[in-house]
Coordinates of C-alpha atoms in Angstrom, one line a residue:
L1 CA 0.0 -0.1 -0.1
N2 CA 2.9 2.5 1.0
L3 CA 4.6 1.7 -2.4
H4 CA 1.2 2.4 -4.6
T5 CA 0.6 5.3 -2.3
N6 CA 4.1 6.8 -2.9
Y7 CA 4.2 6.2 -6.6
I8 CA 0.7 7.7 -6.9
V9 CA 1.9 10.8 -5.1
H10 CA 5.0 10.5 -7.3
I11 CA 2.9 10.6 -10.6
F12 CA 0.4 12.9 -9.7
G13 CA 2.7 15.3 -8.0
K14 CA 4.1 15.9 -11.5
L15 CA 0.8 16.3 -13.2
E16 CA 0.0 19.3 -10.5
Q17 CA 3.6 20.6 -11.2
N18 CA 2.4 21.1 -14.7
S19 CA -0.2 23.7 -13.8
N20 CA 2.5 25.7 -11.2
P21 CA 3.8 28.8 -12.9
V22 CA 7.3 27.7 -12.4
Y23 CA 6.6 24.5 -14.1
S24 CA 5.0 26.4 -16.7
N25 CA 8.3 28.1 -17.7
S26 CA 7.3 31.1 -15.8
S27 CA 10.4 33.1 -14.5
G28 CA 8.8 34.5 -11.3
N29 CA 8.6 32.9 -7.7
S30 CA 5.9 31.0 -7.0
S31 CA 4.9 31.9 -3.3
F32 CA 1.9 30.6 -1.2
P33 CA 1.3 31.5 2.4
K34 CA 2.4 28.5 4.9
R35 CA -0.6 26.6 5.7
S36 CA -2.0 27.1 9.2
Q37 CA -3.7 24.0 11.2
P38 CA -4.9 23.4 14.6
A39 CA -2.6 21.9 16.6
A40 CA -4.7 18.7 17.3
V41 CA -4.5 18.3 13.4
Y42 CA -0.7 18.6 13.3
V43 CA -0.4 16.1 16.3
L44 CA -2.8 13.6 14.2
L45 CA -1.1 13.9 10.9
Y46 CA 2.5 13.7 12.6
F47 CA 1.1 10.5 14.6
F48 CA -0.3 8.8 11.3
S49 CA 3.1 9.9 9.5
A50 CA 5.2 8.6 12.3
F51 CA 3.0 5.1 12.3
L52 CA 3.8 4.9 8.4
V53 CA 7.5 5.2 8.7
I54 CA 7.6 2.5 11.4
L55 CA 5.3 0.1 9.7
T56 CA 7.4 0.4 6.2
V57 CA 10.8 0.3 8.2
C58 CA 9.9 -2.5 10.4
G59 CA 7.8 -4.4 8.2
N60 CA 10.3 -4.5 5.3
L61 CA 13.2 -5.0 7.7
L62 CA 11.6 -8.3 9.1
V63 CA 11.6 -9.5 5.4
I64 CA 15.1 -8.6 4.5
I65 CA 16.2 -10.5 8.0
S66 CA 14.1 -13.3 7.1
I67 CA 15.3 -14.1 3.7
S68 CA 18.7 -13.0 4.4
H69 CA 19.4 -15.2 7.5
F70 CA 17.6 -18.6 6.5
R71 CA 19.5 -20.2 3.1
Q72 CA 16.4 -22.2 2.6
L73 CA 14.6 -19.0 1.5
H74 CA 17.3 -18.2 -1.0
T75 CA 14.9 -18.9 -3.8
P76 CA 14.7 -16.6 -7.1
T77 CA 11.2 -15.4 -6.1
N78 CA 12.0 -14.6 -2.5
I79 CA 15.6 -12.6 -3.8
L80 CA 13.0 -10.6 -6.0
I81 CA 10.8 -10.0 -2.9
L82 CA 14.3 -9.2 -1.0
S83 CA 15.0 -6.4 -3.5
L84 CA 11.7 -5.1 -3.3
A85 CA 11.6 -4.9 0.7
V86 CA 15.4 -3.2 0.5
A87 CA 13.7 -0.6 -2.0
D88 CA 10.8 0.1 0.0
L89 CA 13.2 0.0 3.5
L90 CA 15.2 2.7 2.0
L91 CA 12.2 4.7 1.0
G92 CA 10.7 4.5 4.5
I93 CA 14.1 5.7 5.8
F94 CA 15.3 8.4 3.5
G95 CA 12.0 9.3 1.4
I96 CA 8.8 9.1 3.4
P97 CA 9.7 11.3 6.4
F98 CA 10.8 14.1 3.9
A99 CA 7.5 13.7 2.1
M100 CA 5.2 13.6 4.9
I101 CA 6.8 16.8 6.6
K102 CA 6.3 18.4 3.3
I103 CA 2.7 17.3 2.8
I104 CA 1.7 18.5 6.4
E105 CA 3.6 21.7 6.7
N106 CA 3.2 22.7 2.9
C107 CA 6.8 24.0 3.1
W108 CA 10.3 22.6 2.4
Y109 CA 12.8 23.5 5.5
F110 CA 15.6 21.6 4.3
G111 CA 17.4 23.5 1.7
E112 CA 18.3 22.9 -1.9
I113 CA 20.9 20.2 -1.6
V114 CA 18.6 18.0 0.6
C115 CA 15.9 18.9 -2.0
L116 CA 17.6 17.7 -4.8
V117 CA 18.9 14.5 -3.1
Y118 CA 15.5 13.7 -1.7
N119 CA 14.0 13.9 -5.1
L120 CA 16.8 11.7 -6.3
I121 CA 16.1 9.3 -3.5
A122 CA 12.5 9.2 -4.2
Y123 CA 12.5 8.7 -7.9
F124 CA 14.9 6.3 -8.1
L125 CA 13.6 3.8 -5.4
T126 CA 10.1 4.2 -6.7
S127 CA 11.6 3.1 -10.1
V128 CA 13.3 0.2 -8.5
S129 CA 10.1 -0.8 -6.9
I130 CA 8.4 -0.9 -10.1
S131 CA 11.1 -2.7 -11.7
N132 CA 10.8 -5.5 -9.2
L133 CA 7.1 -5.7 -9.6
V134 CA 7.7 -6.3 -13.2
F135 CA 10.2 -9.0 -12.6
I136 CA 7.9 -10.5 -10.1
A137 CA 5.2 -10.9 -12.7
V138 CA 7.6 -12.5 -15.3
D139 CA 8.7 -14.8 -12.5
R140 CA 5.3 -16.0 -11.7
Y141 CA 4.3 -16.2 -15.3
I142 CA 7.1 -18.4 -16.0
A143 CA 6.6 -20.4 -12.8
L144 CA 2.8 -21.4 -13.8
C145 CA 2.9 -21.4 -17.4
D146 CA 6.1 -23.1 -18.0
P147 CA 6.8 -24.9 -14.7
L148 CA 8.9 -27.6 -16.6
R149 CA 11.8 -25.2 -17.4
Y150 CA 11.4 -22.7 -14.8
T151 CA 14.1 -24.0 -12.5
S152 CA 16.5 -24.3 -15.4
I153 CA 15.9 -20.8 -16.4
I154 CA 15.1 -18.9 -13.6
T155 CA 18.0 -19.2 -11.0
V156 CA 19.4 -17.2 -8.3
Y157 CA 22.1 -16.0 -10.3
F158 CA 19.9 -15.0 -13.4
V159 CA 17.5 -13.1 -11.0
S160 CA 20.3 -11.5 -9.1
F161 CA 21.9 -10.2 -12.4
F162 CA 18.4 -8.8 -13.4
I163 CA 18.0 -7.0 -10.1
A164 CA 21.0 -5.3 -10.3
L165 CA 20.1 -4.1 -13.9
G166 CA 17.0 -2.9 -12.6
W167 CA 18.7 -1.1 -9.6
A168 CA 21.5 0.4 -12.4
F169 CA 19.0 1.4 -14.9
S170 CA 16.7 3.1 -12.3
L171 CA 19.3 4.8 -11.3
A172 CA 21.0 6.1 -14.3
Y173 CA 17.5 7.2 -15.7
T174 CA 16.7 9.2 -12.7
I175 CA 19.9 11.1 -12.8
I176 CA 19.3 11.8 -16.5
I177 CA 15.6 12.9 -15.7
I178 CA 16.8 15.3 -12.9
S179 CA 19.9 16.6 -14.8
M180 CA 18.1 17.4 -17.9
S181 CA 15.4 18.9 -15.8
G182 CA 15.9 20.9 -12.6
V183 CA 14.8 21.1 -8.9
D184 CA 12.9 24.2 -7.5
S185 CA 13.4 25.1 -4.1
S186 CA 12.6 28.9 -4.3
E187 CA 12.1 30.8 -1.2
G188 CA 8.5 31.6 -0.5
Q189 CA 6.8 33.7 2.2
D190 CA 7.3 33.3 5.9
G191 CA 11.2 32.5 5.0
C192 CA 10.7 29.1 3.8
P193 CA 11.1 27.8 0.3
H194 CA 7.4 26.9 -0.5
D195 CA 8.1 23.9 -2.6
C196 CA 10.6 21.2 -3.5
F197 CA 9.8 19.6 -6.9
V198 CA 11.3 18.5 -10.2
I199 CA 10.8 21.0 -13.1
L200 CA 10.1 18.5 -16.3
S201 CA 9.0 19.7 -19.5
E202 CA 5.9 18.3 -21.1
T203 CA 8.1 15.7 -23.2
C204 CA 10.1 14.6 -20.1
I205 CA 6.7 14.1 -18.5
M206 CA 5.2 12.1 -21.1
V207 CA 8.5 9.9 -21.3
D208 CA 8.6 9.3 -17.8
L209 CA 5.0 8.4 -17.8
I210 CA 5.4 5.7 -20.3
I211 CA 8.5 4.2 -18.8
T212 CA 7.7 4.4 -15.3
F213 CA 3.8 3.8 -15.5
I214 CA 2.2 2.9 -18.7
L215 CA 4.8 0.3 -19.8
P216 CA 5.7 -1.7 -16.4
F217 CA 1.6 -1.6 -15.4
S218 CA 0.5 -2.9 -18.9
A219 CA 3.2 -5.6 -18.6
M220 CA 2.1 -6.7 -15.1
I221 CA -1.5 -6.5 -16.0
I222 CA -1.0 -8.7 -19.0
L223 CA 1.0 -11.2 -17.2
Y224 CA -1.0 -11.5 -14.3
F225 CA -4.2 -12.1 -16.4
K226 CA -2.3 -14.8 -18.1
V227 CA -1.4 -16.0 -14.7
F228 CA -4.7 -16.0 -13.4
T229 CA -6.2 -17.5 -16.5
V230 CA -3.8 -20.6 -16.2
A231 CA -4.2 -20.5 -12.3
K232 CA -7.8 -20.9 -12.5
K233 CA -7.1 -23.8 -15.3
H234 CA -4.9 -25.5 -13.0
A235 CA -7.4 -25.1 -10.3
N236 CA -10.2 -26.7 -12.2
L237 CA -7.7 -29.5 -13.3
I238 CA -7.0 -30.2 -9.7
N239 CA -10.8 -30.4 -8.9
S240 CA -11.5 -32.6 -11.6
T241 CA -8.6 -34.8 -10.8
V242 CA -9.8 -35.1 -7.3
Q243 CA -13.3 -35.8 -8.2
N244 CA -12.1 -38.4 -10.6
S245 CA -9.6 -39.8 -8.1
F246 CA -12.5 -40.4 -5.8
L247 CA -14.4 -42.0 -8.5
V248 CA -11.9 -44.5 -9.1
I249 CA -11.4 -45.2 -5.3
L250 CA -14.9 -45.5 -4.9
T251 CA -15.5 -48.0 -7.9
V252 CA -12.5 -50.0 -6.6
C253 CA -12.6 -50.5 -3.2
G254 CA -16.7 -50.7 -3.2
N255 CA -16.9 -53.5 -5.6
L256 CA -13.6 -55.2 -3.9
L257 CA -15.8 -55.4 -0.7
V258 CA -18.7 -57.0 -2.3
I259 CA -16.3 -59.6 -4.2
I260 CA -14.6 -60.4 -1.0
S261 CA -17.7 -60.5 1.0
I262 CA -19.7 -62.9 -1.7
S263 CA -16.5 -64.9 -2.1
H264 CA -15.8 -65.3 1.4
F265 CA -19.0 -66.2 3.1
R266 CA -20.4 -69.5 1.8
Q267 CA -24.0 -68.7 3.1
L268 CA -23.8 -65.9 0.7
H269 CA -23.3 -68.2 -2.5
T270 CA -26.7 -68.0 -3.7
P271 CA -27.7 -67.4 -7.4
T272 CA -28.6 -63.7 -6.9
N273 CA -25.5 -63.0 -5.3
I274 CA -23.4 -64.8 -8.0
L275 CA -24.8 -62.5 -10.2
I276 CA -24.2 -59.6 -8.2
L277 CA -20.4 -60.9 -8.0
S278 CA -20.1 -61.0 -11.8
L279 CA -21.4 -57.5 -11.8
A280 CA -19.1 -56.4 -9.1
V281 CA -16.1 -58.0 -11.0
A282 CA -16.9 -56.3 -14.2
D283 CA -17.1 -53.0 -12.3
L284 CA -13.9 -53.4 -10.5
L285 CA -12.0 -54.3 -13.8
L286 CA -13.6 -51.0 -15.3
G287 CA -12.5 -48.8 -12.3
I288 CA -8.8 -50.3 -12.7
F289 CA -8.4 -50.4 -16.5
G290 CA -11.0 -48.2 -18.0
I291 CA -12.2 -45.3 -15.8
P292 CA -8.6 -43.9 -15.3
F293 CA -7.4 -43.5 -18.9
A294 CA -11.1 -42.2 -19.6
M295 CA -10.8 -39.5 -16.9
I296 CA -7.2 -38.4 -18.4
K297 CA -8.8 -38.1 -21.7
I298 CA -11.6 -35.9 -20.5
I299 CA -9.7 -33.6 -18.3
E300 CA -6.6 -33.4 -20.6
N301 CA -8.9 -33.3 -24.1
C302 CA -5.9 -35.3 -25.4
W303 CA -4.7 -39.1 -25.6
Y304 CA -1.2 -39.6 -24.4
F305 CA -0.9 -43.4 -24.6
G306 CA -0.4 -44.2 -28.3
E307 CA -2.3 -46.3 -30.7
I308 CA -2.0 -49.9 -29.1
L309 CA -3.3 -48.3 -25.8
C310 CA -6.0 -46.7 -27.3
L311 CA -7.1 -49.7 -29.1
V312 CA -6.6 -51.7 -25.5
Y313 CA -8.8 -49.3 -23.6
K314 CA -11.5 -49.0 -26.0
L315 CA -11.8 -52.9 -26.2
V316 CA -11.8 -53.2 -22.2
A317 CA -14.1 -50.5 -21.9
F318 CA -16.5 -51.5 -24.5
F319 CA -16.5 -55.2 -23.1
L320 CA -16.8 -54.6 -19.5
T321 CA -19.6 -52.2 -20.2
S322 CA -21.4 -55.0 -22.3
V323 CA -20.8 -57.5 -19.4
S324 CA -22.4 -55.2 -16.9
I325 CA -25.3 -55.0 -19.1
S326 CA -25.8 -58.8 -19.6
N327 CA -25.4 -59.3 -15.8
L328 CA -28.3 -56.5 -15.4
V329 CA -30.6 -58.5 -17.9
F330 CA -29.7 -61.8 -15.8
I331 CA -30.5 -60.3 -12.6
A332 CA -34.0 -59.2 -13.9
V333 CA -34.7 -62.6 -15.4
D334 CA -33.5 -64.0 -11.8
R335 CA -36.0 -61.6 -10.1
Y336 CA -38.8 -62.2 -12.2
I337 CA -38.6 -66.2 -11.6
A338 CA -38.1 -65.8 -7.8
L339 CA -41.3 -63.5 -7.7
C340 CA -43.4 -64.9 -10.2
D341 CA -42.7 -68.8 -10.4
P342 CA -41.2 -69.2 -6.5
L343 CA -42.5 -72.6 -6.5
R344 CA -39.9 -73.6 -9.3
Y345 CA -37.3 -70.9 -8.6
T346 CA -35.0 -73.1 -6.5
S347 CA -35.1 -76.0 -8.8
I348 CA -34.4 -73.8 -12.0
I349 CA -32.2 -71.3 -10.8
T350 CA -29.2 -72.7 -9.1
V351 CA -25.5 -71.5 -8.6
Y352 CA -24.1 -73.8 -11.5
F353 CA -27.1 -72.7 -14.1
V354 CA -26.4 -69.0 -13.0
S355 CA -22.4 -69.5 -13.5
I356 CA -23.2 -71.0 -16.8
F357 CA -25.0 -68.1 -18.1
I358 CA -22.7 -65.8 -16.5
A359 CA -19.7 -67.4 -18.4
L360 CA -21.7 -67.3 -21.8
G361 CA -22.5 -63.3 -21.1
W362 CA -18.9 -62.5 -20.7
A363 CA -17.7 -64.9 -23.6
F364 CA -20.6 -63.3 -26.0
S365 CA -19.6 -59.7 -24.7
L366 CA -16.0 -60.4 -25.7
V367 CA -16.3 -62.1 -28.9
Y368 CA -19.1 -59.1 -29.8
N369 CA -16.8 -56.2 -29.1
V370 CA -13.7 -57.9 -30.9
I371 CA -15.9 -58.0 -34.0
I372 CA -16.9 -54.7 -33.6
I373 CA -13.5 -53.0 -33.1
S374 CA -12.1 -55.2 -35.7
M375 CA -14.6 -54.4 -38.5
N376 CA -14.3 -50.7 -37.8
R377 CA -11.5 -48.8 -37.0
I378 CA -9.6 -46.9 -34.3
D379 CA -8.9 -42.9 -34.8
S380 CA -5.9 -41.9 -32.8
S381 CA -4.5 -39.4 -35.3
E382 CA -1.9 -37.1 -33.9
G383 CA -3.0 -33.5 -33.4
Q384 CA -1.7 -30.3 -32.2
D385 CA 0.9 -30.0 -29.4
G386 CA 2.7 -33.1 -30.5
C387 CA -0.3 -35.3 -28.7
Q388 CA -3.0 -37.4 -30.0
H389 CA -6.2 -35.5 -29.9
D390 CA -8.5 -38.3 -29.2
C391 CA -9.2 -41.8 -29.3
F392 CA -12.2 -43.2 -30.3
V393 CA -13.7 -46.2 -32.5
I394 CA -15.4 -44.8 -35.9
L395 CA -18.3 -46.9 -36.4
S396 CA -20.6 -47.1 -39.8
E397 CA -24.1 -46.2 -39.5
T398 CA -25.1 -49.8 -40.2
F399 CA -22.7 -50.8 -37.1
I400 CA -23.9 -47.9 -35.0
M401 CA -27.6 -49.1 -35.4
V402 CA -26.5 -52.8 -34.7
D403 CA -24.6 -51.7 -31.6
L404 CA -27.5 -49.6 -30.5
I405 CA -30.0 -52.4 -30.7
I406 CA -27.8 -55.2 -29.1
T407 CA -26.5 -53.2 -26.3
F408 CA -29.2 -50.6 -25.7
I409 CA -32.8 -51.2 -27.1
L410 CA -33.0 -54.9 -26.5
P411 CA -31.4 -55.2 -23.0
F412 CA -33.3 -52.1 -21.5
S413 CA -36.6 -53.1 -23.1
V414 CA -36.2 -56.9 -21.5
M415 CA -35.2 -55.4 -18.3
I416 CA -38.3 -52.6 -18.5
I417 CA -40.8 -55.4 -19.3
L418 CA -39.5 -57.8 -16.7
Y419 CA -39.6 -55.1 -13.8
F420 CA -42.8 -54.0 -15.0
K421 CA -44.3 -57.7 -14.5
I422 CA -42.5 -58.0 -11.1
F423 CA -44.1 -54.8 -9.8
T424 CA -47.3 -55.9 -11.3
V425 CA -47.4 -59.3 -9.5
A426 CA -45.8 -57.8 -6.0
K427 CA -48.7 -55.4 -6.3
K428 CA -51.3 -58.4 -6.5
R429 CA -50.1 -60.5 -4.0
H430 CA -48.8 -58.2 -1.4
L431 CA -52.4 -58.3 0.5
K432 CA -53.1 -61.9 -0.4
I433 CA -49.6 -62.8 1.5
I434 CA -50.5 -60.8 4.5
N435 CA -54.1 -62.4 4.6
S436 CA -53.0 -65.9 4.1
V437 CA -49.4 -66.1 5.8
N438 CA -50.8 -67.3 9.2
Q439 CA -53.2 -69.6 7.5
Q440 CA -50.7 -71.8 5.8
I441 CA -49.8 -74.8 7.1
C442 CA -46.9 -76.7 5.7
T443 CA -43.4 -77.7 6.6
K444 CA -40.6 -75.8 7.4
E445 CA -39.0 -76.5 4.2
L446 CA -42.0 -75.8 2.1
H447 CA -42.2 -72.2 4.0
Q448 CA -38.8 -71.6 3.2
N449 CA -38.5 -72.3 -0.2
K450 CA -41.9 -72.3 -1.9
R451 CA -43.3 -69.0 -0.4
P452 CA -42.3 -65.8 -1.7
K453 CA -40.3 -64.4 1.2
N454 CA -39.8 -61.0 2.3
S455 CA -36.1 -61.3 1.7
E456 CA -36.9 -62.3 -2.2
R457 CA -39.1 -59.1 -2.4
K458 CA -36.4 -57.1 -0.8
A459 CA -33.8 -58.3 -3.1
A460 CA -36.3 -57.5 -6.2
K461 CA -36.7 -53.8 -4.8
T462 CA -33.0 -53.4 -4.1
L463 CA -32.0 -54.9 -7.6
G464 CA -34.7 -52.8 -9.2
I465 CA -32.8 -49.7 -7.5
V466 CA -29.7 -51.0 -9.0
I467 CA -31.2 -51.2 -12.5
S468 CA -33.1 -47.7 -12.3
V469 CA -29.6 -46.4 -11.3
Y470 CA -28.2 -48.1 -14.7
F471 CA -31.3 -46.4 -16.4
I472 CA -30.7 -42.9 -15.3
C473 CA -26.8 -43.3 -16.1
W474 CA -27.0 -44.6 -19.3
V475 CA -30.0 -43.4 -21.1
P476 CA -28.8 -40.0 -21.5
F477 CA -25.5 -41.1 -23.1
Y478 CA -27.5 -43.3 -25.7
T479 CA -29.9 -40.6 -26.2
C480 CA -27.1 -38.1 -27.0
K481 CA -25.3 -40.7 -29.3
I482 CA -28.5 -41.2 -31.4
I483 CA -28.9 -37.4 -31.6
Y484 CA -25.1 -36.8 -32.6
T485 CA -25.3 -40.0 -35.4
Y486 CA -28.5 -39.2 -37.0
T487 CA -29.3 -35.5 -36.7
T488 CA -27.1 -32.4 -37.7
L489 CA -27.7 -31.0 -33.9
P490 CA -24.1 -30.2 -32.3
V491 CA -23.3 -32.0 -29.0
P492 CA -21.1 -29.8 -26.9
N493 CA -17.8 -31.5 -26.1
V494 CA -18.1 -30.6 -22.4
F495 CA -21.7 -31.9 -22.2
F496 CA -20.4 -35.3 -23.9
N497 CA -17.8 -35.7 -21.4
V498 CA -20.3 -35.1 -18.7
L499 CA -22.3 -38.0 -20.1
V500 CA -19.3 -40.4 -19.9
W501 CA -18.4 -39.4 -16.5
L502 CA -22.0 -40.1 -15.5
I503 CA -21.8 -43.8 -17.2
Y504 CA -18.5 -44.4 -15.2
F505 CA -20.0 -43.2 -12.1
N506 CA -22.6 -45.8 -12.2
S507 CA -20.1 -48.4 -11.6
G508 CA -19.3 -46.9 -8.2
M509 CA -22.6 -46.5 -7.1
N510 CA -23.8 -50.1 -6.9
P511 CA -22.0 -51.0 -3.7
I512 CA -23.6 -47.8 -2.0
I513 CA -27.0 -49.0 -3.0
Y514 CA -26.1 -52.6 -1.5
A515 CA -24.7 -50.9 1.7
L516 CA -27.9 -49.1 2.2
F517 CA -30.4 -52.0 1.4
Y518 CA -28.4 -55.3 2.1
P519 CA -28.0 -56.3 5.5
W520 CA -25.6 -59.2 4.8
F521 CA -23.4 -56.5 2.7
K522 CA -23.4 -54.3 6.1
K523 CA -22.5 -57.2 8.2
S524 CA -19.7 -58.5 5.7
V525 CA -17.8 -55.0 5.7
H526 CA -18.1 -54.9 9.5
V527 CA -16.5 -58.4 9.8
I528 CA -14.0 -57.3 7.0
F529 CA -12.9 -54.1 8.7
I530 CA -12.5 -55.7 12.3
F531 CA -10.4 -58.3 10.7
L532 CA -12.3 -61.2 11.4
I533 CA -12.4 -62.2 7.8
P534 CA -10.6 -65.9 8.5
S535 CA -13.6 -66.9 10.3
E536 CA -16.8 -67.5 8.0
S537 CA -19.1 -67.4 11.0

């Protein structure tokens, strides 16, 4: 604040001088009566001036001692701050006290030689401060905009050299300005010289204004605007990285807990849980091998990993999302039979039967996606800045329609129809089950295996939520894909990236749903976290 205040005084003092008779090449003395103020006003003004001097001197002295004493602070940026602090300290000692007395008294008491020295020091130190601020702006710009080369370019020696140049240029420039102009300290009324200022011609004023104000401040504004732009971009990048890292951790850890729970505890080896296990394995692999590459591609808007990895990434992503869809279809069929044909459910849907269909689903998904990718092509052409701008599969319109039917329309139609029937049957039987449950006389085995149990209905409800979340995450993506393929409407890249992020987010949502609605999952996680996993009981 002190630096900018003094500089404003420095600049506007010159402009004020332009209207002064002496400044305007008048040969007569310019005299004004000495300002008279109440004693209380003088005390207040001198108190404020003393406070300003103490603050400037002590504050900058602390900065100088700190940076000079501690070697770990001897960085290029801190050396620039040290130079700025030295200039401000000297200004606080040799400039501000005289300036405050001159402003308060409206009179110069110290003679022509001190007037010359005072103006020389004030002009010199403010010029040094401005040059230091420009160097700091350049330093911050390179540090943020070219961080890889910053340490090799900006060294302590390099910065010290430019600081020395800045001080030398400021001194030479100030001496030239003052020697080519003149200092006026003519005697006024009351036996005191009325003022002490440099008399500059209009040409010198304009040159000085350009060199000490317009050029450096324009440079600082431009550099800090670029620094702000880059910093904002980096902040958004960091936020995106944190969010995407959270997504990867959530997907991997959540699905890993599901896999450990179902795999370890034998009492959880039911057909429905085997399907959930298959879905969790697909989501886990997608979280490890698919989501990280996808997030980097979305954040950077650039593919850095070459054509082979692009091919592998697309194959893995397509394959695992197809597996997830097939698992959800099998889960819908399982819930439909469990609620709509409970008497034959345990005889039809066995662990072995479900395992066969899971294997078929994985095999079909792999073969289908290998065919899709091999009969089309991967685009990873090199773009600007030496990076491959994108990595995507280029499909013909025929393949787009076939893929849309196989991976979206058919499975989603089947799931909607099955869950609609499940909802209808569950609604019809709800009151009937409540009224007849106490009248049924049957064996314990029949009671457990033949009647549609609350656990079956709860499983249907939970897995219905899983599929509903899947719809919410996938339908916008496929809708956007249809619009992009068969219409001329433009789809913003940012919007498309959000939809891609949404479909990957679905892989991390399923364990959260299990944790909210499945008591067995809560108990399994509790056992795992208290390190009792070796005991299945």
